[in-house]
XYZ file of C-alpha atoms in Angstrom:
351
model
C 22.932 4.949 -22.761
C 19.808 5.121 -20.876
C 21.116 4.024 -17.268
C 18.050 4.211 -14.423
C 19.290 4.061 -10.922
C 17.863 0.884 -9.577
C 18.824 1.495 -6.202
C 16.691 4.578 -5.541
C 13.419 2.889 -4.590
C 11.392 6.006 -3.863
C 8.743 7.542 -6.178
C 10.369 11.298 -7.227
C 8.809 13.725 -9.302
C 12.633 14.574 -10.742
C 13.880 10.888 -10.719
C 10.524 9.762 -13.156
C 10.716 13.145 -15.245
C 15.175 12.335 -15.948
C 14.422 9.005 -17.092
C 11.245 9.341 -19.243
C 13.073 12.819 -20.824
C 16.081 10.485 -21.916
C 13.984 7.973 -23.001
C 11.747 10.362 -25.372
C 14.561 11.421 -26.916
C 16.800 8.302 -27.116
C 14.855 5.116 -26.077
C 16.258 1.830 -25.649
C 14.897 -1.040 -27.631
C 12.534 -2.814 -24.488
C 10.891 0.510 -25.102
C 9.518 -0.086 -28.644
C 6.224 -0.377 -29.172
C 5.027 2.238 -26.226
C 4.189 5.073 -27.417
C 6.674 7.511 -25.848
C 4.542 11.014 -26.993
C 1.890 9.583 -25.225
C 3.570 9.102 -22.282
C 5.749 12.326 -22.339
C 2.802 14.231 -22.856
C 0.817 13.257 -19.880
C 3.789 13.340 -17.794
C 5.170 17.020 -18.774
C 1.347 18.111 -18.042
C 1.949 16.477 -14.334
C 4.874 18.000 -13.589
C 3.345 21.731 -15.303
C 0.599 21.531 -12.639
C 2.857 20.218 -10.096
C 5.615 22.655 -11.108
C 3.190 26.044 -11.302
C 0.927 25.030 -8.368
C 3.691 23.834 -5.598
C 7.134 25.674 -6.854
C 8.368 29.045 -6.934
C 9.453 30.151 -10.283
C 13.334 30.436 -11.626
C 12.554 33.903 -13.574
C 9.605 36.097 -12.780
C 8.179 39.405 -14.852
C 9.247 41.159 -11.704
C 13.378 39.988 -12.387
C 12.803 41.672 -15.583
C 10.954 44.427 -14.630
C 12.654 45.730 -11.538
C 16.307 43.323 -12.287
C 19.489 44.472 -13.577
C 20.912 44.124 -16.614
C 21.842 40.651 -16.462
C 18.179 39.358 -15.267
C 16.636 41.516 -17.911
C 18.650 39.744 -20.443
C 18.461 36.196 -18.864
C 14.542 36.448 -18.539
C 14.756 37.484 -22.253
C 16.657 34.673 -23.232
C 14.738 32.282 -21.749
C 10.918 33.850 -22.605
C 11.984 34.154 -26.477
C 13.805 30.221 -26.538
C 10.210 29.396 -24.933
C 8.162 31.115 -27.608
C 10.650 30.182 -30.387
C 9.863 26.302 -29.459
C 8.079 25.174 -32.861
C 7.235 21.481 -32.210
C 6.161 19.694 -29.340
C 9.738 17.791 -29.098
C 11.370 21.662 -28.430
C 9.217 22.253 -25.478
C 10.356 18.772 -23.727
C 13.572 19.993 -25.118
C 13.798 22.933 -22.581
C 12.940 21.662 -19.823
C 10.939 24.639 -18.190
C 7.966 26.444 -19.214
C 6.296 30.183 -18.983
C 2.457 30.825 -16.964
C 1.569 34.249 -16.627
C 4.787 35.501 -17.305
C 6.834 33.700 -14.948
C 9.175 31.021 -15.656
C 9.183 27.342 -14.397
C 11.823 24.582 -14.342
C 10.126 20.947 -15.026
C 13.184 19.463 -13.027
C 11.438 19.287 -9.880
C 11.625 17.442 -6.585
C 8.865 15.830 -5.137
C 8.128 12.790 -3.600
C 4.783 11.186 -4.404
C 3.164 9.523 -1.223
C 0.797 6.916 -1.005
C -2.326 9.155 -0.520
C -1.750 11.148 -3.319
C -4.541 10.839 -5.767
C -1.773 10.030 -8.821
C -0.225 7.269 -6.666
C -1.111 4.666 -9.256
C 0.027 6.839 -11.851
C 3.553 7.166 -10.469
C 4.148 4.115 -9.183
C 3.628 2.144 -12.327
C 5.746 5.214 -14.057
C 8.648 4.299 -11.594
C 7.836 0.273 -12.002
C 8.660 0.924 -16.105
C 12.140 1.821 -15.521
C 12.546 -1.960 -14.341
C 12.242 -2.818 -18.190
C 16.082 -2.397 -18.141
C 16.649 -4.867 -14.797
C 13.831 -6.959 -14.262
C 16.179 -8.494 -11.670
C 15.410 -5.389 -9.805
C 12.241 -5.642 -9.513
C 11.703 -7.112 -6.536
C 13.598 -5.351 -4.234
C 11.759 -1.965 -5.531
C 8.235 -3.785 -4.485
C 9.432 -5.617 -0.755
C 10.379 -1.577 -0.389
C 6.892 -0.186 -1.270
C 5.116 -2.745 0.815
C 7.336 -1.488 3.494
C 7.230 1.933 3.518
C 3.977 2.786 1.566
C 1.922 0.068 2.816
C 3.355 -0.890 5.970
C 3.502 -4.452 5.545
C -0.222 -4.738 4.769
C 0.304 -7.549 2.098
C -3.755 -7.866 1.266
C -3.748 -4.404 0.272
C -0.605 -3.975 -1.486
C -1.882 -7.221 -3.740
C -5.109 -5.668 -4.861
C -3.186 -2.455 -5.570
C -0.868 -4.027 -7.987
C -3.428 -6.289 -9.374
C -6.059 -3.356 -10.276
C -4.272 -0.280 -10.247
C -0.954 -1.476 -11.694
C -1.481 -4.619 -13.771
C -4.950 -4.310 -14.886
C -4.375 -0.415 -16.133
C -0.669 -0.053 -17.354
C 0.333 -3.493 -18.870
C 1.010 -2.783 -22.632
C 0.778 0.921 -22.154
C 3.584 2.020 -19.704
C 5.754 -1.479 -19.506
C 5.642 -5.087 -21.143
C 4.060 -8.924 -19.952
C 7.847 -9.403 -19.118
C 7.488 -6.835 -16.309
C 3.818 -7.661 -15.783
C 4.790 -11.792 -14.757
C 7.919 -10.663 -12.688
C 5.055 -8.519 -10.808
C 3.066 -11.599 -10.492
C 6.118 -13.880 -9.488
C 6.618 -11.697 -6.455
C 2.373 -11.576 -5.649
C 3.015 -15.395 -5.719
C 5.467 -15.776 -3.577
C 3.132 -14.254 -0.441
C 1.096 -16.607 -1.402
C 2.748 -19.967 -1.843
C 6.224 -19.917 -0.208
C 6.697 -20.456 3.313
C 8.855 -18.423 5.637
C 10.579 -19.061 8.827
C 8.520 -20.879 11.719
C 7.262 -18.083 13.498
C 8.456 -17.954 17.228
C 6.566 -19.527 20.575
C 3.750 -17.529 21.461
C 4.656 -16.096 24.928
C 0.586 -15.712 26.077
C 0.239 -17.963 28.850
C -1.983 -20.636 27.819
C -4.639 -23.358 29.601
C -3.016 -26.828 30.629
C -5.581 -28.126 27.962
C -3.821 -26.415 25.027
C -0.253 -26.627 23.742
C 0.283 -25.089 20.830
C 2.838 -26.196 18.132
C 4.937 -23.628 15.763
C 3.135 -23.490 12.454
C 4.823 -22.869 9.438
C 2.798 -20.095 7.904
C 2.764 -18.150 4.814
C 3.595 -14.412 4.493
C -0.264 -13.735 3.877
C -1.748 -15.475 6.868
C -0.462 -12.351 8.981
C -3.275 -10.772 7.668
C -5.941 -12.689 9.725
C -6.450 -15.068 12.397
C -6.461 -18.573 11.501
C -9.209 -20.840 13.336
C -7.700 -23.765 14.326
C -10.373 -26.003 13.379
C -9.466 -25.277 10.108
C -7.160 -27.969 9.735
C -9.408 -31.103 10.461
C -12.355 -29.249 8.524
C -11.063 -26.907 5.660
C -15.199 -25.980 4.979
C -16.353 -25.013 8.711
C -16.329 -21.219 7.664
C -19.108 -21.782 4.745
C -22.233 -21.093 5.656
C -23.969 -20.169 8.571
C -24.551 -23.077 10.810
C -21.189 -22.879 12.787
C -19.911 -21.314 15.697
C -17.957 -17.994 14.314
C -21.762 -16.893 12.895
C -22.892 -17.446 16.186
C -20.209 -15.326 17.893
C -20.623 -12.540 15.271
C -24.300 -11.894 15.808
C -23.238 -12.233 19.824
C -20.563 -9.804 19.332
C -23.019 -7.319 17.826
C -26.004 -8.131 20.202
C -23.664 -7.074 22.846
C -22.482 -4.088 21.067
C -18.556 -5.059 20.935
C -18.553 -4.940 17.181
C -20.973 -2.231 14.691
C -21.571 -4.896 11.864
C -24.778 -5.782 9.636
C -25.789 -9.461 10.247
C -27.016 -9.645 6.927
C -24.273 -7.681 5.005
C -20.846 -7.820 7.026
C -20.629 -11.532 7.700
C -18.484 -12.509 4.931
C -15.818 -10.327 5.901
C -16.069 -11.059 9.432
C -15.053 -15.203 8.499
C -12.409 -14.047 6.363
C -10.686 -12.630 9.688
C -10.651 -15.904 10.781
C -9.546 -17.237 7.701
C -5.799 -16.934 7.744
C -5.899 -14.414 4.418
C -7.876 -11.394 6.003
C -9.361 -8.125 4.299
C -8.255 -5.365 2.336
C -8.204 -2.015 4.725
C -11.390 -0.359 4.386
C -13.206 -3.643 5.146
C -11.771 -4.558 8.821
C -14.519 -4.767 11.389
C -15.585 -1.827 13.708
C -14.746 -2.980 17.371
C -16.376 -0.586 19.667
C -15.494 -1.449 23.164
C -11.666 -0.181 24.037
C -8.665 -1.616 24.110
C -8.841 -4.386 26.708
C -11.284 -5.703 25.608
C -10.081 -6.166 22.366
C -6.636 -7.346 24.242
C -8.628 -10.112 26.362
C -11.130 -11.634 23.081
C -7.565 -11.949 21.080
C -6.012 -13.499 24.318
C -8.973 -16.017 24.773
C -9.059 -17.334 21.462
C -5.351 -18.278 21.648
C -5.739 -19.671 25.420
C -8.593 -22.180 24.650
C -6.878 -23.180 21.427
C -9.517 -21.263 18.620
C -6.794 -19.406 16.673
C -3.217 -20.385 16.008
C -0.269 -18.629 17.270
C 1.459 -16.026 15.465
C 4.485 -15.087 17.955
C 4.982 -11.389 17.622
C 2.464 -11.181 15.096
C -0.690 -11.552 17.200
C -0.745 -7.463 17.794
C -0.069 -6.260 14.190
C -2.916 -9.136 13.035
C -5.354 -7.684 15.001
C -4.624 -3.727 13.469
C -5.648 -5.194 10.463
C -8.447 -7.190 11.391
C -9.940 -4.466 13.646
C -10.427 -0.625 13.691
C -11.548 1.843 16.580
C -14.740 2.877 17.187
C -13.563 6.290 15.506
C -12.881 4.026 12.217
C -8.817 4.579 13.703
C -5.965 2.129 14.027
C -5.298 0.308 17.142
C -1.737 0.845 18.570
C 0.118 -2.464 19.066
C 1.782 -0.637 22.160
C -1.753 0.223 23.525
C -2.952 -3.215 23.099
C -0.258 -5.365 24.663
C -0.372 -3.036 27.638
C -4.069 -2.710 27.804
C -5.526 -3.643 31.592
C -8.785 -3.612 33.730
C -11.999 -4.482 32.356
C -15.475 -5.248 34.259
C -15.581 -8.348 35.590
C -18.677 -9.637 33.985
C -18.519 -8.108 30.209
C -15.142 -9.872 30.251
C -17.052 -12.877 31.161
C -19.382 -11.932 28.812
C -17.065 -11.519 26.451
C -15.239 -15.063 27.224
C -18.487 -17.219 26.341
C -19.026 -15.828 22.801
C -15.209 -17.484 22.629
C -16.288 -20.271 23.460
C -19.093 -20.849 20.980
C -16.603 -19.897 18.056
């Protein structure tokens, strides 16, 4: 019986190519209605050009050229079971395949990364086994959004919406897959977690902040205060954070376009944030950087996020090299001229 191994959350070249070669030749019933040729086919093309491109070969011309006995007869055996295949269903069969005389195995071990260009592909080939254990499924995707996407919930929610969802519903795995997906998106969005813990900046007499019960998703961003008593002060452009955006680029600590970069500049202030390739370009250095975030949660602009204020702003801000701030970096950040930080402290104010 088709058995995946729901505890081995990583995306392998082998682990993907063991189930979906068991599951050609013996499928389970969740499986009806996919078209498992289809899906075969694709895949043993993957793992060719995978195989022939990034592996050395089990059996070369040379073995039988040069080889012994034995390896003349082994590369013989397995050239003429290759060329004897007669249906598409004998090739899967064997597991391994000739190219230009050499011999390749299909059983091969690679893990897929996040940058690779078929990271989709995989991905929702290794979310398909969960047809069997839908009870699984979670604890495959808290893993990915660990270790492929570092935490960076925003991003790892359009992923599975467009690149998951939207493309391989009905083609590699069933609604019943598809909702438990969507279950777990919810969750980021509607249950609360733990109160986050005291924020340790020292703060003005004039503001004490509370603990805020926060969803999972509001890491993403700041969260203007404000908010609260006026859910609409980020629409349109009469209000204080426009203000401080064209200041910020006047004065040349952020590269924006006031006419095309505004809207994601509010959402960082929104408490849900941006995907990755939209965070604003802050071009002064690190203290800077340190001292606006330190400001805003001083006078009382943003709320608290205990240990979270750091890793917020890495994914509200890049580098003026379009590079990741280092949490490290900014809590230890120091110095600073005395009047761009002043500078810096009145476009604070008029958020």
């Amino acid at each position: 019986m088709l058995q995946p191994c729901h505890s081995y959350l990583d995306i392998n070249t082998s682990d993907i190519w063991s189930f979906e070669y068991q599951c050609y030749f013996d499928s389970p019933e969740e499986f009806n209605g996919f078209s498992r040729s289809k899906i075969i086919s694709k895949l043993y093309d993957k793992i060719k050009t995978i195989a022939y491109l990034e592996t050395k070969p089990f059996i070369t011309y040379q073995n039988f050229v040069t080889g012994d006995a034995d390896q003349k007869r082994y590369y013989e055996s397995k050239l003429n079971r290759f060329l004897g295949a007669t249906d598409f269903s004998d090739y899967i069969r064997l597991e391994y395949f000739f190219a230009n005389d050499d011999g390749y195995s299909c059983f091969i071990e690679k893990m897929i990364p996040k940058d690779d260009i078929d990271f989709g592909y995989w991905f929702a080939l290794k979310i398909r086994q969960y047809e069997l254990a839908v009870q699984y499924i979670n604890d495959f995707l808290e893993y990915h959004l660990t270790h492929s996407f570092d935490r960076y919930i925003i991003d790892y929610i359009d992923f599975l919406q467009k690149r998951i969802l939207r493309q391989y519903q009905g083609i590699f795995f069933s609604s019943r897959v598809a909702d438990t997906v969507k279950e777990y998106l919810e969750s980021y969005a509607n249950n609360p977690t733990l109160e986050i813990e005291e924020d340790h900046t020292e703060t003005m007499p004039v503001n004490k902040n509370k603990k805020r019960i926060r969803t999972r998703e509001h890491y993403n961003a700041y969260h203007l205060s404000i908010l609260k008593s006026n859910p609409d002060y980020l629409q349109g452009y009469g209000n204080g954070v426009y203000h401080g955006f064209l200041e910020l680029i006047k004065h040349r600590f952020i590269d924006a376009n006031e006419d095309k970069d505004y809207d994601n500049f509010k959402k960082l202030f929104s408490g849900k944030g941006v995907t990755k390739s939209k965070r604003c370009i802050w071009l002064e250095g690190n203290i800077y950087l340190k001292l606006f975030v330190r400001y805003m949660l001083q006078t009382g602009k943003i709320e608290p996020m205990g240990n979270e204020n750091w890793t917020t702003t890495i994914k509200c801000f890049l580098n003026k090299k379009g590079e990741e701030f280092e949490v490290s970096k900014l809590k230890h950040a120091n110095g600073g001229v005395p009047k761009k930080i002043e500078l810096l402290y009145s476009i604070v104010d008029s958020l």
